[in-house]
Tab-separated table of C-alpha atoms in Angstrom:
chain	number	residue	atom	x	y	z
A	1	MET	CA	151.175	91.275	65.635
A	2	GLY	CA	150.271	91.516	69.278
A	3	LEU	CA	148.172	94.138	70.949
A	4	ILE	CA	147.056	97.052	68.815
A	5	VAL	CA	145.226	99.084	71.436
A	6	LYS	CA	146.542	99.604	74.917
A	7	GLU	CA	145.138	98.319	78.172
A	8	LYS	CA	142.348	100.497	79.583
A	9	GLU	CA	141.699	102.075	76.221
A	10	PHE	CA	138.180	102.896	75.037
A	11	VAL	CA	136.942	100.829	72.089
A	12	ILE	CA	133.796	100.806	69.982
A	13	PRO	CA	132.293	97.773	68.200
A	14	GLY	CA	134.453	96.649	65.298
A	15	ASP	CA	137.746	97.940	66.672
A	16	VAL	CA	140.649	95.541	66.225
A	17	ILE	CA	142.185	94.939	69.656
A	18	ALA	CA	144.904	92.418	68.830
A	19	GLU	CA	146.343	90.543	65.891
A	20	GLY	CA	147.830	87.089	65.775
A	21	ILE	CA	147.128	84.001	67.836
A	22	ASP	CA	148.929	85.071	71.015
A	23	TYR	CA	145.730	86.223	72.684
A	24	LEU	CA	142.408	84.601	73.487
A	25	PRO	CA	139.030	86.314	73.304
A	26	ALA	CA	136.915	86.418	76.477
A	27	GLN	CA	133.943	88.533	77.507
A	28	ASP	CA	132.435	90.830	74.847
A	29	VAL	CA	135.191	90.307	72.284
A	30	PHE	CA	135.339	87.810	69.435
A	31	ARG	CA	137.807	86.385	66.966
A	32	ASP	CA	137.568	86.963	63.246
A	33	GLY	CA	140.366	85.249	61.341
A	34	ASP	CA	143.568	86.167	63.146
A	35	LYS	CA	142.161	89.325	64.699
A	36	ILE	CA	140.485	89.916	68.029
A	37	ILE	CA	137.681	92.418	67.757
A	38	ALA	CA	135.584	94.387	70.210
A	39	GLY	CA	131.886	93.503	70.128
A	40	GLN	CA	130.711	96.350	72.336
A	41	ILE	CA	131.547	99.700	73.798
A	42	GLY	CA	133.974	99.108	76.632
A	43	ILE	CA	137.370	99.425	78.229
A	44	VAL	CA	140.017	96.893	77.186
A	45	HIS	CA	141.279	94.661	79.953
A	46	VAL	CA	144.179	92.281	79.327
A	47	ASP	CA	144.687	89.445	81.763
A	48	ASN	CA	147.724	87.401	80.721
A	49	ARG	CA	146.620	86.031	77.368
A	50	LEU	CA	142.946	86.754	77.834
A	51	ILE	CA	141.422	89.877	76.379
A	52	LYS	CA	138.100	91.068	77.684
A	53	LEU	CA	136.049	94.234	77.786
A	54	ILE	CA	134.732	95.968	80.839
A	55	PRO	CA	131.324	96.925	79.455
A	56	LEU	CA	130.118	100.490	79.891
A	57	THR	CA	126.560	99.831	78.814
A	58	GLY	CA	124.243	97.023	77.901
A	59	ALA	CA	121.377	94.938	79.134
A	60	TYR	CA	121.714	92.469	81.975
A	61	LYS	CA	123.164	89.082	81.015
A	62	PRO	CA	122.196	86.337	83.476
A	63	LYS	CA	124.958	84.197	84.954
A	64	PRO	CA	124.561	81.252	87.336
A	65	GLY	CA	125.081	82.372	90.923
A	66	ASP	CA	123.838	85.934	90.432
A	67	VAL	CA	121.507	87.271	93.089
A	68	VAL	CA	118.716	89.148	91.327
A	69	ILE	CA	115.475	90.867	92.228
A	70	GLY	CA	112.523	89.682	90.198
A	71	GLN	CA	108.792	90.166	90.031
A	72	VAL	CA	106.269	87.343	89.753
A	73	VAL	CA	104.376	87.744	86.494
A	74	ASN	CA	102.844	84.311	86.077
A	75	ILE	CA	101.954	81.307	88.180
A	76	GLY	CA	101.857	77.888	86.578
A	77	PHE	CA	101.206	74.353	87.753
A	78	ASN	CA	104.729	73.722	88.903
A	79	GLY	CA	106.236	77.074	89.571
A	80	TRP	CA	106.381	80.798	89.104
A	81	SER	CA	107.619	82.921	86.189
A	82	LEU	CA	109.606	85.972	87.144
A	83	ASP	CA	110.579	89.094	85.271
A	84	ILE	CA	114.237	89.749	86.044
A	85	GLY	CA	114.850	92.501	83.501
A	86	PHE	CA	115.960	90.131	80.777
A	87	SER	CA	114.288	89.416	77.450
A	88	ASN	CA	113.136	85.980	78.671
A	89	LEU	CA	111.254	85.158	81.836
A	90	ALA	CA	112.981	83.160	84.568
A	91	LEU	CA	111.443	80.076	86.127
A	92	LEU	CA	111.230	79.318	89.821
A	93	SER	CA	110.018	75.778	90.267
A	94	VAL	CA	108.019	74.613	93.290
A	95	ARG	CA	110.905	72.420	94.385
A	96	ASP	CA	113.305	75.382	94.565
A	97	GLY	CA	110.716	77.903	95.708
A	98	SER	CA	109.934	76.689	99.163
A	99	SER	CA	111.165	74.130	101.635
A	100	ASP	CA	107.583	73.410	102.731
A	101	PHE	CA	105.829	70.307	101.517
A	102	ILE	CA	103.521	71.535	98.774
A	103	GLU	CA	100.772	69.199	97.726
A	104	ARG	CA	99.956	68.726	94.080
A	105	LYS	CA	97.371	71.108	92.645
A	106	SER	CA	97.620	73.340	95.681
A	107	ASP	CA	97.310	77.076	95.338
A	108	LEU	CA	100.816	78.395	94.655
A	109	SER	CA	99.802	82.010	95.155
A	110	ARG	CA	99.773	81.306	98.899
A	111	TYR	CA	103.550	81.368	98.739
A	112	PHE	CA	104.293	83.968	96.098
A	113	ASP	CA	101.471	85.922	94.523
A	114	PHE	CA	101.329	87.955	91.342
A	115	ASP	CA	103.425	91.162	91.448
A	116	ASP	CA	105.414	89.992	94.466
A	117	PHE	CA	109.070	90.941	94.425
A	118	LEU	CA	111.571	88.274	95.378
A	119	ILE	CA	115.271	88.265	96.021
A	120	THR	CA	116.356	85.101	94.258
A	121	LYS	CA	119.455	83.450	92.930
A	122	ILE	CA	120.038	82.157	89.430
A	123	SER	CA	120.879	78.478	89.718
A	124	ASN	CA	121.228	77.617	86.078
A	125	VAL	CA	121.201	79.226	82.647
A	126	GLY	CA	120.353	76.689	79.993
A	127	LYS	CA	120.400	76.716	76.223
A	128	GLY	CA	117.882	79.056	74.682
A	129	ASN	CA	118.144	81.280	77.739
A	130	LEU	CA	116.031	79.126	80.012
A	131	ILE	CA	116.777	80.545	83.428
A	132	ASP	CA	116.253	78.563	86.604
A	133	LEU	CA	115.939	80.359	89.914
A	134	THR	CA	116.198	79.174	93.460
A	135	MET	CA	115.079	80.555	96.811
A	136	LYS	CA	117.434	78.345	98.759
A	137	GLY	CA	120.355	80.337	100.059
A	138	GLN	CA	121.360	83.048	102.421
A	139	GLY	CA	119.344	86.270	102.305
A	140	LEU	CA	116.899	85.094	99.648
A	141	MET	CA	113.355	86.090	100.492
A	142	LYS	CA	110.077	87.630	99.486
A	143	LEU	CA	110.091	91.410	99.870
A	144	GLN	CA	107.368	92.786	102.126
A	145	ASP	CA	108.177	96.480	102.426
A	146	GLY	CA	110.589	99.100	101.110
A	147	ILE	CA	110.991	100.367	97.574
A	148	ILE	CA	112.779	99.167	94.456
A	149	ILE	CA	114.685	101.411	92.087
A	150	ASP	CA	116.259	100.655	88.716
A	151	VAL	CA	119.907	101.357	87.971
A	152	SER	CA	122.020	100.548	84.937
A	153	PRO	CA	123.306	96.941	85.288
A	154	SER	CA	126.793	98.066	84.213
A	155	LYS	CA	126.933	100.346	87.280
A	156	VAL	CA	126.098	97.610	89.783
A	157	PRO	CA	129.770	96.763	90.566
A	158	ARG	CA	130.359	100.409	91.523
A	159	ILE	CA	127.363	100.477	93.851
A	160	ILE	CA	128.601	97.356	95.588
A	161	GLY	CA	132.208	98.539	95.624
A	162	LYS	CA	135.383	96.593	96.200
A	163	GLN	CA	134.509	93.621	98.381
A	164	GLY	CA	131.230	95.301	99.195
A	165	SER	CA	132.836	98.430	100.641
A	166	MET	CA	130.399	100.919	99.136
A	167	ILE	CA	127.248	99.016	99.990
A	168	THR	CA	128.449	98.469	103.559
A	169	LEU	CA	129.079	102.193	103.851
A	170	LEU	CA	125.599	102.994	102.567
A	171	LYS	CA	124.022	100.545	104.982
A	172	GLU	CA	125.998	101.795	107.977
A	173	LEU	CA	125.447	105.503	107.379
A	174	SER	CA	121.767	105.312	106.529
A	175	GLY	CA	120.613	102.455	108.724
A	176	CYS	CA	118.579	101.097	105.830
A	177	LYS	CA	118.380	97.562	104.583
A	178	ILE	CA	119.711	97.537	101.038
A	179	ASN	CA	119.967	94.717	98.554
A	180	VAL	CA	121.491	95.176	95.128
A	181	GLY	CA	120.422	92.709	92.459
A	182	GLN	CA	122.937	92.028	89.697
A	183	ASN	CA	120.153	92.834	87.223
A	184	GLY	CA	120.142	96.483	88.234
A	185	LYS	CA	117.269	96.441	90.701
A	186	VAL	CA	118.006	97.840	94.143
A	187	TRP	CA	115.765	97.217	97.119
A	188	ILE	CA	115.864	99.751	99.945
A	189	SER	CA	113.954	99.513	103.174
A	190	GLY	CA	114.197	101.913	106.074
A	191	GLU	CA	113.441	105.436	107.207
A	192	ASP	CA	116.134	107.278	105.284
A	193	PHE	CA	115.513	105.663	101.922
A	194	GLU	CA	115.363	109.004	100.094
A	195	LYS	CA	118.938	109.784	101.067
A	196	VAL	CA	120.050	106.366	99.857
A	197	ILE	CA	118.374	106.885	96.483
A	198	GLU	CA	120.144	110.218	96.194
A	199	ALA	CA	123.445	108.531	97.018
A	200	ILE	CA	122.894	105.756	94.491
A	201	ARG	CA	122.036	108.246	91.777
A	202	LEU	CA	125.254	110.085	92.647
A	203	ILE	CA	127.260	106.884	92.277
A	204	GLU	CA	125.602	106.215	88.927
A	205	ARG	CA	126.352	109.692	87.666
A	206	GLU	CA	129.918	109.971	88.876
A	207	SER	CA	130.991	106.330	88.844
A	208	TYR	CA	134.117	107.180	86.863
A	209	LEU	CA	135.396	109.855	89.268
A	210	SER	CA	137.586	109.247	92.277
A	211	GLY	CA	136.725	110.405	95.772
A	212	LEU	CA	133.265	108.946	95.567
A	213	THR	CA	133.400	107.470	99.058
A	214	GLU	CA	134.024	110.884	100.643
A	215	LYS	CA	131.141	112.394	98.714
A	216	ILE	CA	128.799	109.650	99.877
A	217	GLU	CA	129.941	110.096	103.466
A	218	LYS	CA	129.268	113.823	103.219
A	219	LEU	CA	125.868	113.293	101.639
A	220	LEU	CA	124.723	110.809	104.235
A	221	GLY	CA	126.076	112.890	107.093
A	222	GLY	CA	128.877	110.644	108.237
A	223	LYS	CA	132.118	111.812	109.723
B	1	MET	CA	127.926	120.695	33.092
B	2	TYR	CA	127.959	120.892	36.847
B	3	ILE	CA	131.170	122.778	37.658
B	4	LYS	CA	130.689	124.015	41.165
B	5	ARG	CA	128.402	122.702	43.884
B	6	SER	CA	125.597	124.931	45.056
B	7	ASP	CA	126.954	125.268	48.583
B	8	GLY	CA	130.612	125.562	47.516
B	9	ARG	CA	131.744	122.148	48.713
B	10	GLY	CA	134.341	120.068	46.910
B	11	PHE	CA	132.992	117.063	45.018
B	12	ASP	CA	134.349	114.642	47.594
B	13	GLU	CA	133.454	116.810	50.557
B	14	LEU	CA	130.693	116.039	53.044
B	15	ARG	CA	128.295	118.441	54.649
B	16	LYS	CA	128.893	119.289	58.285
B	17	ILE	CA	128.327	116.215	60.444
B	18	GLU	CA	127.278	116.226	64.039
B	19	ALA	CA	126.443	113.228	66.229
B	20	LYS	CA	125.230	112.887	69.770
B	21	VAL	CA	124.586	109.762	71.804
B	22	GLY	CA	121.989	109.347	74.532
B	23	VAL	CA	119.371	111.858	73.421
B	24	VAL	CA	116.355	109.737	74.417
B	25	LYS	CA	116.778	109.027	78.100
B	26	SER	CA	114.088	106.382	78.488
B	27	ALA	CA	115.380	104.202	75.652
B	28	ASN	CA	118.088	101.573	76.100
B	29	GLY	CA	120.169	103.362	73.513
B	30	SER	CA	119.681	106.425	71.346
B	31	ALA	CA	121.497	108.809	69.073
B	32	MET	CA	121.091	111.915	66.964
B	33	PHE	CA	122.877	112.161	63.633
B	34	ARG	CA	122.953	115.345	61.642
B	35	ILE	CA	124.465	115.820	58.206
B	36	GLY	CA	123.908	119.290	56.790
B	37	ASP	CA	120.237	120.014	57.241
B	38	THR	CA	119.202	116.377	57.572
B	39	ILE	CA	118.574	115.349	61.153
B	40	ALA	CA	117.789	111.793	62.232
B	41	ILE	CA	117.044	110.512	65.707
B	42	ALA	CA	117.237	106.809	66.484
B	43	ALA	CA	116.128	104.990	69.615
B	44	VAL	CA	116.739	101.345	70.469
B	45	ARG	CA	114.479	99.426	72.833
B	46	GLY	CA	115.225	95.909	73.869
B	47	PRO	CA	116.221	93.132	73.733
B	48	ARG	CA	112.700	92.449	74.927
B	49	ASP	CA	109.992	89.827	74.568
B	50	LEU	CA	108.604	89.553	71.078
B	51	TYR	CA	104.889	89.490	70.413
B	52	PRO	CA	102.996	88.241	68.376
B	53	LYS	CA	104.460	84.952	69.450
B	54	PHE	CA	104.557	83.361	65.994
B	55	MET	CA	107.267	85.855	65.028
B	56	GLN	CA	109.614	84.554	67.708
B	57	ASN	CA	112.725	82.762	66.590
B	58	PRO	CA	114.131	80.306	69.146
B	59	LYS	CA	117.531	80.309	67.447
B	60	SER	CA	118.229	84.020	67.511
B	61	GLY	CA	116.715	87.363	68.320
B	62	ILE	CA	115.313	89.489	65.548
B	63	LEU	CA	115.866	93.078	64.562
B	64	ARG	CA	112.879	95.262	63.782
B	65	CYS	CA	113.351	98.706	62.292
B	66	ASN	CA	110.851	101.453	61.878
B	67	TYR	CA	111.602	104.520	59.788
B	68	ASN	CA	109.347	107.513	59.969
B	69	MET	CA	109.433	111.061	58.707
B	70	MET	CA	107.894	113.667	60.939
B	71	SER	CA	105.111	115.595	59.278
B	72	PHE	CA	107.023	118.872	59.471
B	73	SER	CA	110.339	117.464	58.237
B	74	VAL	CA	109.825	118.613	54.650
B	75	ASP	CA	108.519	121.797	53.027
B	76	GLU	CA	105.076	120.434	52.405
B	77	ARG	CA	103.434	118.581	55.254
B	78	ILE	CA	103.576	114.817	54.835
B	79	ARG	CA	100.771	112.673	56.111
B	80	PRO	CA	101.827	110.972	59.344
B	81	GLY	CA	101.872	107.212	59.578
B	82	PRO	CA	103.342	104.434	57.511
B	83	SER	CA	103.569	104.818	53.770
B	84	ARG	CA	104.915	102.720	50.926
B	85	ARG	CA	108.168	104.678	51.024
B	86	SER	CA	108.674	104.392	54.778
B	87	ARG	CA	107.974	100.646	54.671
B	88	GLU	CA	110.677	100.258	52.037
B	89	ILE	CA	113.215	102.306	53.949
B	90	SER	CA	112.447	100.424	57.169
B	91	LEU	CA	113.249	97.219	55.316
B	92	VAL	CA	116.514	98.423	53.780
B	93	THR	CA	117.601	99.905	57.119
B	94	GLU	CA	117.004	96.557	58.767
B	95	ASN	CA	118.982	94.752	56.072
B	96	ALA	CA	121.785	97.282	56.303
B	97	LEU	CA	122.129	96.823	60.068
B	98	LEU	CA	121.598	93.060	60.236
B	99	PRO	CA	125.137	91.973	59.189
B	100	ALA	CA	126.560	94.180	61.948
B	101	VAL	CA	124.565	92.917	64.918
B	102	ASP	CA	124.807	89.575	66.662
B	103	LEU	CA	121.516	88.627	68.311
B	104	GLU	CA	122.200	84.943	68.939
B	105	GLU	CA	122.390	85.631	72.657
B	106	PHE	CA	118.756	86.716	72.747
B	107	PRO	CA	116.551	83.925	71.398
B	108	ASN	CA	112.816	84.693	71.133
B	109	ALA	CA	113.539	88.367	71.699
B	110	VAL	CA	113.358	91.476	69.571
B	111	VAL	CA	115.490	94.580	69.313
B	112	ASP	CA	113.393	97.493	68.161
B	113	VAL	CA	115.033	100.351	66.296
B	114	PHE	CA	113.002	103.491	65.754
B	115	VAL	CA	114.330	106.056	63.316
B	116	GLU	CA	112.664	109.436	63.142
B	117	ILE	CA	113.587	112.046	60.573
B	118	VAL	CA	113.185	115.450	62.179
B	119	GLN	CA	114.379	117.506	59.248
B	120	ALA	CA	114.951	116.251	55.725
B	121	ASP	CA	117.363	117.592	53.138
B	122	ALA	CA	118.176	114.441	51.102
B	123	GLY	CA	120.093	111.440	52.369
B	124	THR	CA	117.623	110.632	55.134
B	125	ARG	CA	118.000	106.854	54.968
B	126	CYS	CA	121.783	107.192	55.256
B	127	ALA	CA	121.494	109.530	58.236
B	128	GLY	CA	118.960	107.120	59.736
B	129	ILE	CA	121.324	104.169	59.397
B	130	CYS	CA	124.231	106.113	60.935
B	131	ALA	CA	122.039	107.136	63.872
B	132	ALA	CA	120.667	103.607	64.305
B	133	SER	CA	124.170	102.140	64.366
B	134	LEU	CA	125.165	104.588	67.100
B	135	ALA	CA	122.019	103.833	69.066
B	136	LEU	CA	122.614	100.073	68.858
B	137	ALA	CA	126.152	100.533	70.153
B	138	ASP	CA	124.834	102.769	72.932
B	139	ALA	CA	122.295	100.112	73.912
B	140	GLY	CA	125.093	97.590	74.284
B	141	ILE	CA	123.785	95.177	71.660
B	142	PRO	CA	126.624	92.818	70.641
B	143	MET	CA	127.945	94.091	67.331
B	144	ARG	CA	130.506	92.838	64.856
B	145	ASP	CA	131.062	96.228	63.350
B	146	MET	CA	129.678	99.745	63.128
B	147	VAL	CA	127.652	100.806	60.093
B	148	CYS	CA	128.304	104.029	58.194
B	149	ALA	CA	126.147	105.186	55.328
B	150	ILE	CA	126.391	107.964	52.780
B	151	SER	CA	124.894	108.721	49.400
B	152	ALA	CA	127.103	109.022	46.348
B	153	GLY	CA	125.956	109.868	42.862
B	154	LYS	CA	126.236	111.706	39.615
B	155	VAL	CA	124.939	115.234	39.205
B	156	GLY	CA	125.216	116.914	35.822
B	157	GLY	CA	127.897	114.437	34.721
B	158	LYS	CA	130.039	114.793	37.850
B	159	ILE	CA	130.632	112.020	40.363
B	160	LEU	CA	130.216	113.296	43.919
B	161	VAL	CA	129.215	112.354	47.472
B	162	ASP	CA	126.560	113.505	49.883
B	163	LEU	CA	123.904	114.991	47.637
B	164	ASP	CA	121.620	117.608	49.097
B	165	LYS	CA	118.040	118.294	48.049
B	166	PHE	CA	119.043	120.798	45.381
B	167	GLU	CA	121.404	118.315	43.773
B	168	GLU	CA	118.917	115.485	43.997
B	169	ASP	CA	116.421	117.581	42.009
B	170	TYR	CA	119.037	118.984	39.596
B	171	GLU	CA	117.532	119.524	36.159
B	172	GLY	CA	120.635	118.468	34.240
B	173	GLY	CA	120.208	114.882	35.404
B	174	SER	CA	120.869	113.453	38.823
B	175	THR	CA	121.658	109.953	40.055
B	176	ASP	CA	121.544	109.106	43.734
B	177	MET	CA	123.165	105.969	45.164
B	178	PRO	CA	122.888	105.408	48.938
B	179	VAL	CA	125.641	103.128	50.250
B	180	ALA	CA	126.071	101.593	53.701
B	181	PHE	CA	129.477	100.251	54.689
B	182	LEU	CA	130.762	98.010	57.425
B	183	PRO	CA	134.141	99.719	57.686
B	184	ARG	CA	136.210	97.017	59.346
B	185	ARG	CA	134.867	94.126	57.309
B	186	ASN	CA	134.929	96.290	54.216
B	187	GLU	CA	131.499	95.086	53.207
B	188	ILE	CA	128.577	96.862	51.612
B	189	SER	CA	125.271	96.255	53.326
B	190	LEU	CA	123.092	98.699	51.412
B	191	LEU	CA	123.279	99.689	47.779
B	192	GLN	CA	120.410	101.347	46.010
B	193	LEU	CA	120.446	103.248	42.752
B	194	ASP	CA	118.025	105.935	41.704
B	195	GLY	CA	118.946	106.968	38.169
B	196	GLY	CA	121.555	105.687	35.767
B	197	MET	CA	125.337	105.338	35.914
B	198	LYS	CA	127.963	103.461	33.917
B	199	LYS	CA	130.010	100.680	35.490
B	200	ASP	CA	133.204	102.708	35.889
B	201	GLU	CA	131.198	105.609	37.291
B	202	ILE	CA	129.643	103.354	39.908
B	203	ILE	CA	133.075	102.065	40.913
B	204	LYS	CA	134.346	105.629	41.211
B	205	ALA	CA	131.315	106.644	43.268
B	206	LEU	CA	131.765	103.652	45.555
B	207	GLU	CA	135.399	104.578	46.151
B	208	LEU	CA	134.317	108.093	47.098
B	209	ALA	CA	131.605	106.737	49.386
B	210	LYS	CA	134.073	104.404	51.089
B	211	LYS	CA	136.439	107.261	51.844
B	212	SER	CA	133.581	109.346	53.229
B	213	CYS	CA	132.466	106.491	55.458
B	214	GLU	CA	135.840	106.547	57.196
B	215	LYS	CA	135.189	110.181	58.073
B	216	ILE	CA	131.723	109.282	59.369
B	217	LEU	CA	133.177	106.492	61.513
B	218	GLU	CA	135.468	109.018	63.184
B	219	VAL	CA	132.497	111.232	63.993
B	220	GLN	CA	130.623	108.231	65.400
B	221	ARG	CA	133.609	107.216	67.515
B	222	LYS	CA	133.903	110.741	68.879
B	223	ALA	CA	130.206	110.838	69.759
B	224	LEU	CA	130.404	107.550	71.654
B	225	MET	CA	133.580	108.643	73.431
B	226	GLU	CA	131.924	111.856	74.522
B	227	LYS	CA	129.246	109.959	76.403
B	228	TYR	CA	131.318	107.152	77.856
B	229	GLN	CA	134.850	108.402	78.278
B	230	HIS	CA	134.575	111.353	80.575
B	231	GLY	CA	137.603	113.624	80.606
């Protein structure tokens, strides 16, 4: 009865985390009979009665409210389809795409054309993984310059840091504009973008080590 | 009568097992599994959009496996490309892995599993399944359980596990039975029989295979830990 593995322990799929009905399964774990079982590779995290996994790998799972970077792959009659690094395409409807008045049958590529990259927000995730996007919100825009790199979605929280500490540091030291999408796409614009890429790769590689902030400061030439 | 095994192993002893996760960098998940001289590499790509569109399932994602032997994997060159045998093994690999994965989160999508046999010395489908299971876990596909596979059988009247090529071709009669286990759920997801065995012999062989699968699971756990739990 109770917890079988300890908090912060590494588990692989199929590992029994807890027995009995004292605990509730949350993210990436499931219940089978009276056992709670890991459904992924991860670190066990117990929050009161909730058991969840901090995933160490895996594809991006869309959640409402996530800011993501997507690419326009199709233009329809009433909106755009965007690739956001998920198995299904996400839909940005005309209504949520622009605050302008858009007449019926007008050319939507005037707003967002094929292959354009957009910073958008997920407004809704419906059944069957229908994903609705919106462009209404702070900092959401079409990207005109800069470059986009891919990182592992499970490393995104480390790149952002606690309350955005790491990303603020990167921005301050490099002077670049940086935007991290929850889907693992990072947009960088500015003169020193190569340094920022180097720094992000360092965070990805050594995300589990402490003293990362100092290393980044050293790399980007801060004090 | 088969008294001693050709390489001096005990009858319930496995060949040396080695596993490594993350060998194909561009794939979402990958693994190498080696048992004796049999080496399998598996790569997982996806979940991604599935085409042709008529294959899409709006209720759940699908799993698609592809097993292939490299032309230099055996003594005599084998013709590259799909064959009757590789089609069959692709199918049984898929069926062996299906009870362990949960693809309901990815409707209309596909998870592709590619298994390549680099070097073959019997037991390739089992090595392929072990590697594929590791690769799926590495890719972060939701899974109910790991999958471990091993061949058991009867060689010259003796029940044993993990047959090698010499034992598979043994003149005094050889039976080969590949088994895939879901260790936690204690379920069998693959059972094939090449040869003949009596009922009690099969039960004995299954018991041996089950014990061996626990050893394989430990190797798989270690391999995953090595990649994800640094120091």
